[in-house]
Short mmCIF file of C-alpha atoms in Angstrom, two decimals:
data_model
loop_
_atom_site.label_atom_id
_atom_site.label_comp_id
_atom_site.label_asym_id
_atom_site.label_seq_id
_atom_site.Cartn_x
_atom_site.Cartn_y
_atom_site.Cartn_z
CA MET A 27 21.85 -23.51 110.32
CA SER A 28 20.16 -26.34 111.83
CA GLU A 29 19.02 -25.72 115.64
CA GLN A 30 21.38 -27.14 118.40
CA SER A 31 20.01 -30.38 119.96
CA ALA A 32 19.27 -30.86 123.99
CA TYR A 33 22.52 -32.37 124.23
CA GLU A 34 24.89 -29.67 122.50
CA ARG A 35 23.19 -27.17 124.13
CA GLY A 36 23.88 -28.80 127.63
CA ALA A 37 27.11 -30.15 126.75
CA ASP A 38 28.28 -26.37 125.52
CA TRP A 39 26.87 -24.75 128.93
CA TYR A 40 28.47 -27.28 130.91
CA ALA A 41 31.98 -26.58 129.35
CA GLU A 42 31.57 -22.97 129.62
CA LEU A 43 30.63 -23.34 133.46
CA SER A 44 33.64 -25.40 134.23
CA LEU A 45 36.09 -23.27 132.29
CA ALA A 46 34.82 -20.23 134.37
CA ARG A 47 35.67 -21.77 137.71
CA VAL A 48 39.33 -22.41 136.84
CA GLY A 49 42.80 -20.40 137.26
CA ALA A 50 44.02 -20.29 133.96
CA VAL A 51 42.63 -21.90 130.45
CA VAL A 52 44.93 -22.56 127.51
CA PRO A 53 43.03 -23.17 124.42
CA LEU A 54 44.39 -26.64 122.72
CA GLY A 55 42.25 -26.49 119.23
CA GLU A 56 38.57 -26.54 118.61
CA GLY A 57 36.91 -27.82 121.22
CA ALA A 58 39.67 -28.61 123.49
CA TRP A 59 41.33 -26.76 126.54
CA ALA A 60 43.39 -27.37 129.28
CA ALA A 61 42.68 -26.06 132.64
CA THR A 62 45.17 -25.11 135.63
CA THR A 63 44.37 -23.59 139.12
CA SER A 64 47.79 -23.55 141.35
CA ALA A 65 45.61 -22.97 144.57
CA TRP A 66 43.51 -26.48 144.16
CA PRO A 67 46.26 -28.93 142.81
CA ALA A 68 44.69 -32.01 144.02
CA SER A 69 41.54 -30.65 142.25
CA TYR A 70 41.34 -32.88 138.90
CA ALA A 71 38.31 -30.75 138.00
CA HIS A 72 40.41 -27.44 138.28
CA ASN A 73 43.73 -29.17 136.62
CA GLY A 74 42.86 -31.42 133.68
CA ILE A 75 41.59 -31.30 129.85
CA LEU A 76 38.26 -30.47 128.91
CA LEU A 77 36.76 -31.54 125.61
CA ARG A 78 33.91 -30.93 123.31
CA ARG A 79 35.40 -33.43 120.57
CA ASP A 80 37.65 -36.59 120.31
CA PRO A 81 41.14 -35.63 119.61
CA GLY A 82 42.61 -38.78 119.83
CA ALA A 83 44.63 -40.60 122.57
CA ASP A 84 47.87 -39.12 121.05
CA ALA A 85 46.92 -35.82 121.57
CA LEU A 86 45.55 -35.87 124.85
CA ILE A 87 48.58 -37.59 126.33
CA ARG A 88 50.79 -34.98 124.92
CA TRP A 89 49.01 -32.04 125.85
CA GLY A 90 48.58 -33.32 129.37
CA ASP A 91 52.24 -33.73 129.51
CA GLU A 92 52.95 -29.83 127.85
CA VAL A 93 50.36 -28.14 129.85
CA LEU A 94 49.63 -30.11 133.31
CA GLY A 95 53.20 -31.52 133.46
CA GLU A 96 54.79 -28.13 132.74
CA ALA A 97 52.71 -26.74 135.57
CA GLY A 98 54.11 -29.71 138.06
CA LEU A 99 51.03 -31.84 138.45
CA GLN A 100 51.52 -35.56 138.37
CA HIS A 101 47.91 -36.68 137.66
CA ARG A 102 46.46 -36.50 134.20
CA TYR A 103 42.66 -35.90 133.93
CA VAL A 104 40.31 -35.68 130.97
CA PHE A 105 36.83 -34.62 131.28
CA ALA A 106 34.81 -35.15 128.03
CA LEU A 107 31.72 -33.61 127.13
CA CYS A 108 31.25 -35.74 123.88
CA ASP A 109 32.09 -39.33 123.45
CA LEU A 110 35.11 -40.93 122.79
CA SER A 111 35.74 -43.54 120.26
CA GLU A 112 37.15 -46.91 121.19
CA GLU A 113 40.28 -46.25 119.66
CA THR A 114 40.88 -43.29 121.98
CA ARG A 115 40.09 -44.97 125.18
CA ALA A 116 42.08 -47.70 124.38
CA GLY A 117 45.21 -45.48 123.55
CA LEU A 118 44.50 -43.82 127.12
CA ILE A 119 44.09 -47.49 128.80
CA ALA A 120 47.52 -48.53 127.39
CA ALA A 121 48.96 -45.26 128.97
CA GLY A 122 47.88 -45.79 132.38
CA PHE A 123 44.52 -44.23 132.32
CA THR A 124 41.14 -45.54 133.29
CA ALA A 125 38.15 -44.34 131.27
CA GLU A 126 34.79 -44.14 133.11
CA PRO A 127 31.50 -43.64 131.01
CA GLU A 128 29.04 -40.97 132.23
CA ARG A 129 25.78 -39.25 131.03
CA LEU A 130 24.89 -35.72 130.61
CA MET A 131 21.43 -35.21 132.07
CA GLY A 132 19.16 -32.33 131.80
CA ARG A 133 15.90 -31.27 133.43
CA PRO A 134 13.99 -28.32 132.12
CA GLN A 135 12.18 -26.21 134.53
CA SER A 136 8.80 -26.18 132.45
CA LEU A 137 8.49 -29.30 134.26
CA GLY A 138 7.75 -27.26 137.41
CA PRO A 139 8.88 -27.88 140.85
CA LEU A 140 9.64 -31.37 142.66
CA ALA A 141 7.77 -32.92 145.56
CA SER A 142 9.54 -32.45 148.86
CA PRO A 143 8.48 -34.54 152.09
CA ALA A 144 6.60 -32.64 154.13
CA SER A 145 8.44 -34.09 157.08
CA SER A 146 12.00 -32.85 155.92
CA THR A 147 12.89 -29.12 155.56
CA ALA A 148 15.94 -27.65 153.51
CA GLU A 149 17.87 -24.82 154.82
CA ARG A 150 19.61 -22.56 152.67
CA VAL A 151 23.33 -22.05 154.21
CA SER A 152 26.67 -21.06 153.16
CA GLU A 153 29.31 -23.12 151.61
CA GLU A 154 31.42 -22.92 154.91
CA VAL A 155 28.53 -24.22 156.83
CA THR A 156 28.64 -27.53 154.71
CA ALA A 157 32.44 -27.81 154.60
CA PRO A 158 32.53 -30.19 158.16
CA PHE A 159 29.80 -32.77 156.28
CA GLN A 160 31.81 -32.49 153.15
CA GLU A 161 34.88 -33.57 154.87
CA ARG A 162 32.97 -36.42 156.42
CA MET A 163 31.77 -37.75 153.38
CA TRP A 164 34.99 -37.65 151.68
CA ARG A 165 36.50 -39.53 154.57
CA GLU A 166 33.87 -42.19 155.41
CA GLU A 167 32.20 -42.69 152.19
CA TRP A 168 33.77 -41.14 148.97
CA MET A 169 37.47 -41.68 149.25
CA PRO A 170 38.75 -43.26 152.58
CA GLY A 171 42.20 -42.71 153.39
CA ILE A 172 42.70 -39.29 151.74
CA SER A 173 45.16 -37.24 152.95
CA ASP A 174 44.60 -34.36 154.68
CA SER A 175 45.92 -32.02 151.98
CA ASP A 176 43.98 -33.45 149.15
CA LEU A 177 41.07 -33.20 151.51
CA GLY A 178 41.86 -29.74 152.15
CA ASP A 179 41.90 -29.01 148.18
CA LEU A 180 38.86 -30.95 147.34
CA VAL A 181 36.70 -29.08 150.02
CA GLY A 182 38.18 -26.06 149.75
CA ARG A 183 38.03 -25.53 146.03
CA ARG A 184 33.81 -25.02 146.44
CA ALA A 185 34.92 -21.55 147.36
CA THR A 186 36.02 -21.04 143.69
CA TYR A 187 32.50 -21.84 142.35
CA THR A 188 31.20 -18.44 142.78
CA LEU A 189 33.51 -17.25 139.96
CA SER A 190 31.00 -18.90 137.71
CA GLY A 191 27.67 -17.05 139.47
CA PRO A 192 25.54 -17.80 142.29
CA PHE A 193 26.47 -20.93 143.94
CA ILE A 194 23.83 -22.11 146.69
CA SER A 195 23.92 -24.58 149.30
CA PHE A 196 21.15 -26.62 151.06
CA VAL A 197 21.11 -28.67 154.17
CA VAL A 198 18.24 -30.98 155.78
CA ARG A 199 19.38 -31.37 159.47
CA ASP A 200 18.24 -34.28 161.88
CA PRO A 201 15.50 -32.60 163.81
CA GLU A 202 16.38 -34.30 167.18
CA THR A 203 20.04 -33.36 167.03
CA GLY A 204 20.63 -30.67 164.33
CA GLU A 205 23.21 -32.63 162.66
CA ILE A 206 23.34 -32.01 159.02
CA GLY A 207 22.20 -35.13 157.46
CA ALA A 208 22.02 -34.26 153.88
CA CYS A 209 23.40 -31.30 151.55
CA ALA A 210 23.14 -30.30 147.55
CA ASP A 211 24.66 -27.29 145.73
CA LEU A 212 23.42 -25.41 142.84
CA ALA A 213 25.66 -23.44 140.73
CA VAL A 214 23.76 -20.97 138.50
CA HIS A 215 25.61 -19.55 135.42
CA GLY A 216 23.78 -17.64 132.70
CA SER A 217 20.52 -19.18 132.14
CA CYS A 218 21.21 -22.48 133.44
CA ALA A 219 22.25 -24.36 136.64
CA GLU A 220 23.99 -27.49 137.63
CA VAL A 221 23.03 -29.68 140.85
CA ASP A 222 25.66 -31.17 142.24
CA GLY A 223 26.72 -32.95 145.52
CA VAL A 224 23.13 -34.24 146.62
CA THR A 225 24.63 -36.50 149.38
CA THR A 226 22.72 -38.20 152.27
CA ALA A 227 24.69 -39.60 155.27
CA ALA A 228 24.56 -43.38 155.57
CA SER A 229 22.76 -42.86 159.13
CA HIS A 230 20.07 -40.55 157.63
CA ARG A 231 18.93 -42.17 154.44
CA GLY A 232 15.22 -43.24 153.76
CA ARG A 233 13.96 -40.01 155.30
CA GLY A 234 13.43 -38.05 152.27
CA TYR A 235 16.31 -35.70 152.98
CA GLY A 236 17.72 -36.16 149.25
CA ASP A 237 14.49 -35.11 147.81
CA ALA A 238 13.97 -31.99 150.00
CA VAL A 239 17.62 -30.67 149.05
CA LEU A 240 17.10 -31.38 145.48
CA ALA A 241 13.51 -29.34 145.44
CA ALA A 242 15.13 -26.55 147.08
CA CYS A 243 17.80 -26.61 144.57
CA ILE A 244 14.89 -26.39 141.68
CA GLU A 245 13.18 -23.70 143.47
CA ALA A 246 16.54 -21.73 143.46
CA ALA A 247 16.73 -22.29 139.79
CA THR A 248 13.30 -20.98 139.34
CA GLU A 249 14.05 -17.89 141.42
CA HIS A 250 17.10 -17.61 139.35
CA GLY A 251 15.16 -17.59 135.92
CA CYS A 252 17.16 -20.74 134.74
CA THR A 253 15.53 -22.83 131.87
CA ASP A 254 17.17 -25.96 132.18
CA VAL A 255 19.32 -27.60 135.34
CA TYR A 256 22.11 -29.95 134.44
CA LEU A 257 24.44 -32.91 135.94
CA THR A 258 26.47 -35.65 134.98
CA ALA A 259 25.89 -39.31 136.41
CA MET A 260 27.87 -42.44 136.04
CA THR A 261 26.49 -44.69 133.70
CA ASP A 262 26.18 -47.87 135.51
CA ASP A 263 25.57 -46.03 139.21
CA TRP A 264 22.13 -45.81 140.66
CA PRO A 265 21.95 -42.15 140.80
CA ARG A 266 21.50 -41.84 136.95
CA HIS A 267 18.04 -43.90 137.58
CA TRP A 268 17.36 -41.87 140.44
CA TYR A 269 17.37 -38.51 138.84
CA ALA A 270 15.52 -40.07 135.94
CA ARG A 271 12.63 -40.57 138.17
CA ARG A 272 12.77 -36.99 139.09
CA GLY A 273 12.38 -35.43 135.60
CA TRP A 274 16.24 -35.63 134.47
CA ALA A 275 16.75 -36.66 130.77
CA ASP A 276 19.48 -38.72 129.34
CA LEU A 277 20.95 -36.43 126.78
CA GLY A 278 24.26 -37.71 125.73
CA PRO A 279 27.79 -39.22 126.66
CA ALA A 280 30.47 -37.98 128.74
CA TRP A 281 33.79 -39.26 129.88
CA THR A 282 36.50 -39.23 132.53
CA ALA A 283 39.61 -40.29 132.09
CA VAL A 284 42.03 -40.36 134.95
CA ARG A 285 45.73 -41.36 135.42
CA SER A 286 47.05 -41.09 139.17
CA PRO A 287 50.34 -40.17 140.13
CA ALA A 288 51.07 -43.78 141.27
CA ALA A 289 49.73 -44.88 137.98
CA SER A 290 52.11 -42.73 136.44
CA GLY A 291 55.08 -43.50 138.56
#
């Protein structure tokens, strides 16, 4: 049997991480699962279909209606840790979905630590400490106009991330005001980890805060014995290139497909 590629290993690990965080998992077939989490209905990552193979648009639409619909969810969400064919994407788009390409990226810990700006110190904190900062980012930058109930789900869901293993948050504070200017999360699962939520507030950019929290994540991954650190990045967005300059390699394709409640009505 041939050895798995770096992409296959990373995608399999990422699927395991995602499934470990949700409330209930329904196997749909080889390489396909539906996840539901009643506590966080607005969190698409906790209520959607996860793929390691492309089953075609018809199956995805049917599964969404059968599992997500039965759970009372109005949205439809697909996270594919595989490529989706042009035919599948066209079928989903015809059914009211948007389909966005992403890239699975990985950084082997053998590359060693990341340089951290001497002027910025990352502080390890609980996820509760970062909640107000997360709320601010959702309201001001990530999803202006978000409802209070949806915001509560998207911030509160981070409490479930400990289900998959150690979940570690870092912040950098403004040295004069003490205000949090940047944060990042590291989720450890088995022998690997995910970096997520690396964010610097607009008023604090250009000071090296992002590098500081990212370097702290890599150091923590080393402390936990991780061999690789993974993340996903939008194909056409700048973070993909920012991470590449810091040692993350582009391993292969991923997709997110979403149909919002408004689109389905």
